[in-house]
Amino acid sequence: MSTTHLLDTDSIIESAEIAVGIDNAVDAQLRQRVDALVRHFREQAAFTADQMIATRRQIVKNLARRIGVEADIARHPEILDEDVEAPIFVVGFARTGTTLLQSLLAADPANRAMPAWRIREPSPPPADGPMSLYRLRAAEDDVFRYVARCPGSLPLHPYWDAGALALIEDDEIFTIDFANAYPTLLYDAPVLAVMFELDDPDRAYGFLRRFMQHQQWRAPRKRWVMKGTAHQKYMPALLRAFPDARCIFPHREPAEFMPSIMAIVASVYDGINSGGVTRRDMGQFLIEDFKQSAAALADDPALDDPRIVHLAFADMVQDPIASLHRFYDHAEIAFTAESEAGMREWLANPANSADRYGRRRYTFKPFGIEWAVHSRAFDPYRARFLE
């Protein structure tokens, strides 16, 4: 059988529409984004037929998720009347405490976070009623297939062991809108090597809000806790979409978090690409990307917005409850006895220990990085956020 249709945009769109049972569900803009991803894969090294089939299935599944959300909204336009009130966004580089903050904020019973099952099985929106066992198992299987594909994932990011209940990053929501290519939803693509920059941040954050409305429809009102490790690049668009948002931005010495990021990126993409990218090549790419990102942040006036609270990683590690109490006070959010109790219970639970799968030592050496050569490039970032 010919495989030419497997990474053909029209064929992929048709399969997604068949899966959802809707015709002409993909508008010109979405089609363009789907085509950009598919074209990126077609232009890479040759796939085997099995790899093409697996990659196609994941692309079709993501597109079916996206179509399903819009189909729900078309059937129930009142979804767009949902008020996404005063959401909290955890922003900042990975490995700076963002997941700890997300987890603690989610432990406040007044808040609602985004677990893996909501993005993998989003439609129809489940409200707070019981989820079907199949949908939960499907989400669980998908998470654990990703973990199995990337050996070393759990010591580096143990939170994936929650399976369908693991809290996700907003990059996954952008991925079902084809504004990004996040590896947790495209792990079967053996040539996945990059995530995309948002080509239209206002449109992307508009969809993020739409998805949050969709997921909270008919559910008890709670405050969303969201997280993304690239939000800091797009703060004006985020705050236009969510003008009453409050953001918490942790900062850590670059020499401490960068080798840790390199280790987790290497683990993920080495698993997906089966050793197709060396650590040294990855290290050179990442150090230059870090330098550009840090320089941009050091000069970005949007980060002076009072809706953004900057937090030192060292302070957070020393007393995370006190740090979040200060954040709540600044954000004019009630820090209740229930808030504190939920956070302290999460911290006391051995199942949430960060080293429950062991602890890794992170250095630049495997990536061929001489830190002394690059360190001074981060002085403007340090001066603004760490001094």
Short mmCIF file of C-alpha atoms in Angstrom, two decimals:
data_model
loop_
_atom_site.label_atom_id
_atom_site.label_comp_id
_atom_site.label_asym_id
_atom_site.label_seq_id
_atom_site.Cartn_x
_atom_site.Cartn_y
_atom_site.Cartn_z
CA MET A 1 0.00 0.00 0.00
CA SER A 2 1.26 3.48 -0.83
CA THR A 3 2.34 5.61 2.14
CA THR A 4 2.27 8.97 0.32
CA HIS A 5 -0.97 9.97 2.03
CA LEU A 6 0.34 9.40 5.56
CA LEU A 7 1.92 12.83 5.94
CA ASP A 8 -0.39 14.62 3.53
CA THR A 9 -2.19 17.58 5.09
CA ASP A 10 -5.51 17.03 3.32
CA SER A 11 -5.54 13.35 4.25
CA ILE A 12 -4.76 14.12 7.90
CA ILE A 13 -7.54 16.72 8.08
CA GLU A 14 -10.00 14.30 6.52
CA SER A 15 -9.09 11.58 9.03
CA ALA A 16 -9.54 13.98 11.97
CA GLU A 17 -12.93 15.07 10.62
CA ILE A 18 -13.94 11.42 10.20
CA ALA A 19 -12.90 10.74 13.80
CA VAL A 20 -15.07 13.57 15.14
CA GLY A 21 -17.86 13.10 12.61
CA ILE A 22 -17.83 16.67 11.29
CA ASP A 23 -17.13 17.96 7.79
CA ASN A 24 -15.37 21.21 6.89
CA ALA A 25 -14.29 21.73 10.49
CA VAL A 26 -10.84 23.18 9.78
CA ASP A 27 -10.65 26.84 8.80
CA ALA A 28 -7.90 28.33 6.64
CA GLN A 29 -5.77 29.51 9.57
CA LEU A 30 -5.86 26.17 11.36
CA ARG A 31 -5.16 24.36 8.11
CA GLN A 32 -2.09 26.53 7.59
CA ARG A 33 -0.76 25.61 11.03
CA VAL A 34 -1.44 21.91 10.49
CA ASP A 35 0.33 22.10 7.14
CA ALA A 36 3.36 23.81 8.70
CA LEU A 37 3.80 20.95 11.18
CA VAL A 38 3.24 18.23 8.60
CA ARG A 39 5.58 19.93 6.14
CA HIS A 40 8.24 20.17 8.87
CA PHE A 41 8.08 16.42 9.33
CA ARG A 42 8.05 15.69 5.59
CA GLU A 43 11.22 17.73 5.14
CA GLN A 44 13.17 15.77 7.74
CA ALA A 45 15.00 12.49 7.34
CA ALA A 46 13.10 9.54 5.92
CA PHE A 47 10.56 7.76 8.11
CA THR A 48 9.88 4.07 8.09
CA ALA A 49 6.29 3.21 7.24
CA ASP A 50 5.58 2.31 10.89
CA GLN A 51 7.02 5.62 12.08
CA MET A 52 4.93 7.53 9.57
CA ILE A 53 1.77 5.73 10.68
CA ALA A 54 2.48 6.42 14.37
CA THR A 55 3.28 10.09 13.72
CA ARG A 56 0.18 10.51 11.60
CA ARG A 57 -1.99 9.02 14.35
CA GLN A 58 -0.70 11.51 16.88
CA ILE A 59 -1.24 14.44 14.52
CA VAL A 60 -4.75 13.22 13.70
CA LYS A 61 -5.52 12.75 17.39
CA ASN A 62 -4.37 16.28 18.22
CA LEU A 63 -6.44 17.73 15.41
CA ALA A 64 -9.48 15.67 16.45
CA ARG A 65 -9.11 17.11 19.95
CA ARG A 66 -9.07 20.61 18.51
CA ILE A 67 -12.09 19.98 16.27
CA GLY A 68 -13.97 18.37 19.14
CA VAL A 69 -13.57 21.46 21.33
CA GLU A 70 -15.00 23.69 18.58
CA ALA A 71 -17.82 21.23 17.94
CA ASP A 72 -18.78 21.40 21.62
CA ILE A 73 -18.77 25.19 21.49
CA ALA A 74 -20.91 25.18 18.34
CA ARG A 75 -23.47 22.96 20.10
CA HIS A 76 -23.29 24.96 23.33
CA PRO A 77 -22.35 28.56 22.52
CA GLU A 78 -23.00 29.46 26.16
CA ILE A 79 -19.57 27.96 26.85
CA LEU A 80 -18.12 31.26 25.67
CA ASP A 81 -20.13 33.06 28.35
CA GLU A 82 -17.98 31.38 31.00
CA ASP A 83 -16.01 33.89 33.05
CA VAL A 84 -12.37 32.90 33.45
CA GLU A 85 -11.93 34.96 36.57
CA ALA A 86 -8.51 36.06 37.89
CA PRO A 87 -6.46 33.04 36.76
CA ILE A 88 -2.98 32.47 38.16
CA PHE A 89 -0.15 31.81 35.71
CA VAL A 90 3.16 30.31 36.78
CA VAL A 91 5.72 31.57 34.28
CA GLY A 92 9.47 31.26 33.88
CA PHE A 93 12.27 28.96 32.80
CA ALA A 94 11.94 25.25 33.46
CA ARG A 95 13.84 23.88 36.47
CA THR A 96 13.35 27.06 38.49
CA GLY A 97 10.60 25.72 40.75
CA THR A 98 7.69 26.25 38.36
CA THR A 99 6.27 22.76 38.87
CA LEU A 100 6.53 23.03 42.65
CA LEU A 101 4.63 26.32 42.52
CA GLN A 102 2.01 24.86 40.19
CA SER A 103 1.54 21.83 42.45
CA LEU A 104 1.22 23.86 45.64
CA LEU A 105 -1.19 26.33 44.07
CA ALA A 106 -3.26 23.41 42.76
CA ALA A 107 -3.43 22.03 46.31
CA ASP A 108 -5.45 25.07 47.37
CA PRO A 109 -9.08 23.83 47.21
CA ALA A 110 -10.15 27.22 45.82
CA ASN A 111 -8.04 26.59 42.70
CA ARG A 112 -8.35 24.32 39.67
CA ALA A 113 -5.38 23.10 37.60
CA MET A 114 -5.11 21.35 34.23
CA PRO A 115 -4.35 17.61 34.54
CA ALA A 116 -3.22 15.48 31.63
CA TRP A 117 -6.62 13.88 31.04
CA ARG A 118 -8.22 17.26 30.23
CA ILE A 119 -6.00 17.84 27.21
CA ARG A 120 -5.89 14.21 26.05
CA GLU A 121 -9.64 13.62 26.43
CA PRO A 122 -11.12 17.13 26.42
CA SER A 123 -14.41 16.53 24.68
CA PRO A 124 -17.16 16.65 25.75
CA PRO A 125 -16.27 18.90 28.68
CA PRO A 126 -16.70 16.77 31.79
CA ALA A 127 -17.88 19.40 34.29
CA ASP A 128 -17.27 17.92 37.74
CA GLY A 129 -19.21 14.75 37.08
CA PRO A 130 -17.55 11.32 36.87
CA MET A 131 -15.24 10.81 33.93
CA SER A 132 -15.71 7.67 31.89
CA LEU A 133 -13.21 4.99 32.81
CA TYR A 134 -12.14 4.66 29.18
CA ARG A 135 -11.23 8.34 28.87
CA LEU A 136 -9.17 8.25 32.05
CA ARG A 137 -7.41 5.06 30.99
CA ALA A 138 -6.73 6.43 27.52
CA ALA A 139 -5.12 9.53 29.01
CA GLU A 140 -3.16 7.41 31.48
CA ASP A 141 -1.88 5.12 28.74
CA ASP A 142 -0.78 8.10 26.66
CA VAL A 143 1.19 9.64 29.52
CA PHE A 144 2.92 6.37 30.36
CA ARG A 145 3.73 5.67 26.70
CA TYR A 146 5.51 9.03 26.64
CA VAL A 147 7.41 8.17 29.83
CA ALA A 148 8.39 4.78 28.40
CA ARG A 149 9.57 6.41 25.17
CA CYS A 150 11.93 8.71 27.12
CA PRO A 151 14.05 6.70 29.60
CA GLY A 152 15.11 8.83 32.54
CA SER A 153 11.98 10.95 32.51
CA LEU A 154 10.81 10.07 36.00
CA PRO A 155 14.03 10.92 37.91
CA LEU A 156 14.09 14.22 36.03
CA HIS A 157 10.38 15.01 36.27
CA PRO A 158 8.78 12.58 38.74
CA TYR A 159 5.40 14.29 38.53
CA TRP A 160 4.58 12.22 35.44
CA ASP A 161 3.95 9.26 37.73
CA ALA A 162 0.51 10.75 38.42
CA GLY A 163 -0.47 9.60 34.93
CA ALA A 164 -3.83 11.04 33.88
CA LEU A 165 -3.72 13.35 36.92
CA ALA A 166 -0.27 14.80 36.16
CA LEU A 167 -0.44 18.56 35.81
CA ILE A 168 0.49 19.78 32.34
CA GLU A 169 2.10 22.85 30.88
CA ASP A 170 0.05 25.19 28.72
CA ASP A 171 2.33 24.33 25.79
CA GLU A 172 0.23 21.17 25.39
CA ILE A 173 -2.88 23.31 24.89
CA PHE A 174 -1.05 25.34 22.25
CA THR A 175 -0.03 22.05 20.61
CA ILE A 176 -3.58 20.84 19.97
CA ASP A 177 -4.10 24.24 18.33
CA PHE A 178 -1.00 23.54 16.20
CA ALA A 179 0.71 26.69 17.48
CA ASN A 180 3.43 24.56 19.08
CA ALA A 181 4.97 21.08 18.83
CA TYR A 182 5.32 19.93 22.41
CA PRO A 183 6.99 16.51 22.73
CA THR A 184 4.56 15.06 25.28
CA LEU A 185 1.86 14.96 22.59
CA LEU A 186 4.11 14.17 19.60
CA TYR A 187 6.50 11.60 21.05
CA ASP A 188 5.96 9.17 18.14
CA ALA A 189 7.49 11.62 15.65
CA PRO A 190 11.08 10.36 15.33
CA VAL A 191 12.39 13.62 13.89
CA LEU A 192 10.86 15.98 16.43
CA ALA A 193 13.65 18.41 17.33
CA VAL A 194 12.18 21.83 17.99
CA MET A 195 9.20 23.59 19.47
CA PHE A 196 7.74 26.45 17.49
CA GLU A 197 7.61 30.09 18.47
CA LEU A 198 4.02 31.37 18.61
CA ASP A 199 3.49 33.05 15.23
CA ASP A 200 0.38 34.91 16.46
CA PRO A 201 0.47 35.16 20.26
CA ASP A 202 -2.86 36.97 20.54
CA ARG A 203 -4.64 34.24 18.61
CA ALA A 204 -2.85 31.52 20.59
CA TYR A 205 -3.79 33.03 23.96
CA GLY A 206 -7.31 33.58 22.70
CA PHE A 207 -7.55 29.83 22.14
CA LEU A 208 -6.05 29.16 25.57
CA ARG A 209 -8.84 31.21 27.13
CA ARG A 210 -11.40 29.43 24.96
CA PHE A 211 -10.10 26.05 26.10
CA MET A 212 -10.29 27.08 29.77
CA GLN A 213 -13.89 28.22 29.24
CA HIS A 214 -14.64 24.88 27.60
CA GLN A 215 -13.12 22.89 30.46
CA GLN A 216 -14.87 24.82 33.25
CA TRP A 217 -18.34 24.79 31.65
CA ARG A 218 -21.02 23.66 34.11
CA ALA A 219 -18.40 23.08 36.81
CA PRO A 220 -18.26 24.82 40.20
CA ARG A 221 -16.46 28.15 39.98
CA LYS A 222 -12.79 27.93 40.87
CA ARG A 223 -9.69 29.93 40.03
CA TRP A 224 -7.52 28.39 37.31
CA VAL A 225 -3.83 27.71 37.99
CA MET A 226 -1.93 27.52 34.71
CA LYS A 227 1.76 27.07 33.93
CA GLY A 228 4.04 27.56 30.95
CA THR A 229 7.79 27.82 30.61
CA ALA A 230 7.57 30.20 27.65
CA HIS A 231 4.81 32.54 28.85
CA GLN A 232 7.41 35.13 29.83
CA LYS A 233 8.15 35.67 26.13
CA TYR A 234 4.55 36.65 25.44
CA MET A 235 3.42 38.56 28.53
CA PRO A 236 1.63 41.39 26.63
CA ALA A 237 -0.49 38.83 24.74
CA LEU A 238 -1.16 36.81 27.90
CA LEU A 239 -2.31 39.89 29.80
CA ARG A 240 -4.46 41.09 26.92
CA ALA A 241 -6.25 37.74 26.90
CA PHE A 242 -6.45 37.61 30.72
CA PRO A 243 -6.43 41.21 31.97
CA ASP A 244 -7.19 40.18 35.56
CA ALA A 245 -4.52 37.45 35.61
CA ARG A 246 -1.88 37.26 38.31
CA CYS A 247 1.50 35.81 37.40
CA ILE A 248 4.27 34.39 39.56
CA PHE A 249 7.75 34.29 38.01
CA PRO A 250 10.51 32.42 39.92
CA HIS A 251 14.15 33.24 39.19
CA ARG A 252 17.22 31.10 39.78
CA GLU A 253 20.93 31.46 39.08
CA PRO A 254 21.42 30.35 35.44
CA ALA A 255 24.44 28.18 36.29
CA GLU A 256 22.13 26.11 38.51
CA PHE A 257 19.10 25.58 36.30
CA MET A 258 20.57 25.46 32.79
CA PRO A 259 22.45 22.15 33.06
CA SER A 260 19.28 20.68 34.57
CA ILE A 261 17.23 21.88 31.59
CA MET A 262 19.83 20.46 29.23
CA ALA A 263 19.60 17.10 30.98
CA ILE A 264 15.83 16.86 30.71
CA VAL A 265 15.77 18.11 27.10
CA ALA A 266 18.44 15.55 26.21
CA SER A 267 16.46 12.77 27.88
CA VAL A 268 13.23 13.68 26.09
CA TYR A 269 14.58 14.24 22.60
CA ASP A 270 17.09 11.39 22.74
CA GLY A 271 14.22 9.06 23.53
CA ILE A 272 12.05 10.43 20.74
CA ASN A 273 14.83 10.61 18.16
CA SER A 274 16.57 7.38 19.26
CA GLY A 275 19.93 9.06 19.69
CA GLY A 276 19.63 11.25 16.60
CA VAL A 277 20.87 14.42 18.34
CA THR A 278 24.12 14.47 20.31
CA ARG A 279 24.34 16.16 23.69
CA ARG A 280 27.04 18.49 22.43
CA ASP A 281 24.93 19.69 19.50
CA MET A 282 21.99 20.11 21.82
CA GLY A 283 24.10 21.96 24.35
CA GLN A 284 25.35 24.48 21.82
CA PHE A 285 21.84 25.14 20.58
CA LEU A 286 20.41 25.52 24.06
CA ILE A 287 23.12 27.80 25.47
CA GLU A 288 22.65 30.24 22.60
CA ASP A 289 18.88 30.07 23.01
CA PHE A 290 19.21 30.71 26.75
CA LYS A 291 21.43 33.72 26.14
CA GLN A 292 18.97 35.25 23.70
CA SER A 293 16.02 34.59 26.01
CA ALA A 294 17.75 35.97 29.09
CA ALA A 295 18.88 39.09 27.24
CA ALA A 296 15.34 39.69 25.98
CA LEU A 297 13.90 39.29 29.48
CA ALA A 298 16.46 41.67 30.97
CA ASP A 299 15.26 44.41 28.60
CA ASP A 300 11.53 43.64 28.54
CA PRO A 301 9.45 46.45 30.10
CA ALA A 302 6.38 44.18 30.12
CA LEU A 303 7.91 42.32 33.06
CA ASP A 304 7.50 45.41 35.25
CA ASP A 305 3.72 44.96 35.12
CA PRO A 306 2.38 44.90 38.71
CA ARG A 307 0.35 41.81 37.86
CA ILE A 308 3.64 39.87 37.78
CA VAL A 309 5.26 38.88 41.07
CA HIS A 310 8.95 38.01 40.82
CA LEU A 311 10.17 35.40 43.29
CA ALA A 312 13.68 34.27 44.19
CA PHE A 313 14.09 30.50 43.90
CA ALA A 314 16.17 30.44 47.09
CA ASP A 315 13.37 32.09 49.07
CA MET A 316 10.80 29.69 47.67
CA VAL A 317 12.85 26.61 48.54
CA GLN A 318 13.52 27.88 52.05
CA ASP A 319 9.83 28.52 52.82
CA PRO A 320 7.40 27.81 49.95
CA ILE A 321 4.30 28.44 52.07
CA ALA A 322 5.49 31.89 53.16
CA SER A 323 6.46 32.72 49.57
CA LEU A 324 2.99 31.84 48.30
CA HIS A 325 1.35 33.68 51.19
CA ARG A 326 3.22 36.83 50.05
CA PHE A 327 2.13 36.18 46.47
CA TYR A 328 -1.52 35.85 47.51
CA ASP A 329 -1.30 39.08 49.47
CA HIS A 330 0.20 40.95 46.52
CA ALA A 331 -2.40 39.45 44.17
CA GLU A 332 -5.20 40.34 46.60
CA ILE A 333 -6.26 36.69 46.86
CA ALA A 334 -7.46 35.34 50.19
CA PHE A 335 -4.89 32.98 51.69
CA THR A 336 -7.25 30.93 53.82
CA ALA A 337 -6.66 28.26 56.40
CA GLU A 338 -7.83 25.79 53.76
CA SER A 339 -5.26 27.16 51.29
CA GLU A 340 -2.41 26.63 53.74
CA ALA A 341 -3.65 23.24 54.88
CA GLY A 342 -3.86 21.95 51.30
CA MET A 343 -0.34 23.14 50.51
CA ARG A 344 1.15 21.73 53.71
CA GLU A 345 -0.57 18.38 53.13
CA TRP A 346 0.93 18.23 49.62
CA LEU A 347 4.42 19.00 50.95
CA ALA A 348 4.14 16.40 53.72
CA ASN A 349 3.09 13.58 51.37
CA PRO A 350 6.10 11.31 50.63
CA ALA A 351 4.55 10.51 47.24
CA ASN A 352 5.37 14.10 46.23
CA SER A 353 9.04 13.95 47.19
CA ALA A 354 11.15 15.38 44.36
CA ASP A 355 13.73 12.59 44.70
CA ARG A 356 11.33 9.64 44.84
CA TYR A 357 13.04 8.19 41.74
CA GLY A 358 16.51 9.21 42.80
CA ARG A 359 18.40 12.44 42.37
CA ARG A 360 20.59 13.43 39.46
CA ARG A 361 23.70 15.62 39.47
CA TYR A 362 23.65 18.22 36.71
CA THR A 363 26.74 19.66 35.03
CA PHE A 364 27.54 21.35 31.74
CA LYS A 365 30.37 18.93 30.98
CA PRO A 366 28.43 16.29 28.97
CA PHE A 367 27.13 19.09 26.73
CA GLY A 368 30.56 20.52 25.95
CA ILE A 369 29.75 23.86 27.59
CA GLU A 370 32.51 25.90 29.25
CA TRP A 371 30.35 27.96 31.57
CA ALA A 372 33.03 30.58 32.23
CA VAL A 373 32.89 31.52 28.55
CA HIS A 374 29.13 32.24 28.71
CA SER A 375 28.41 33.31 32.28
CA ARG A 376 28.83 37.06 31.85
CA ALA A 377 26.20 37.10 29.11
CA PHE A 378 23.65 36.53 31.89
CA ASP A 379 24.76 39.46 34.05
CA PRO A 380 21.90 41.74 32.87
CA TYR A 381 19.39 39.01 33.78
CA ARG A 382 21.01 38.59 37.20
CA ALA A 383 21.08 42.34 37.79
CA ARG A 384 17.39 42.71 37.08
CA PHE A 385 15.96 39.63 38.74
CA LEU A 386 18.48 38.18 41.22
CA GLU A 387 20.14 41.14 42.92
#
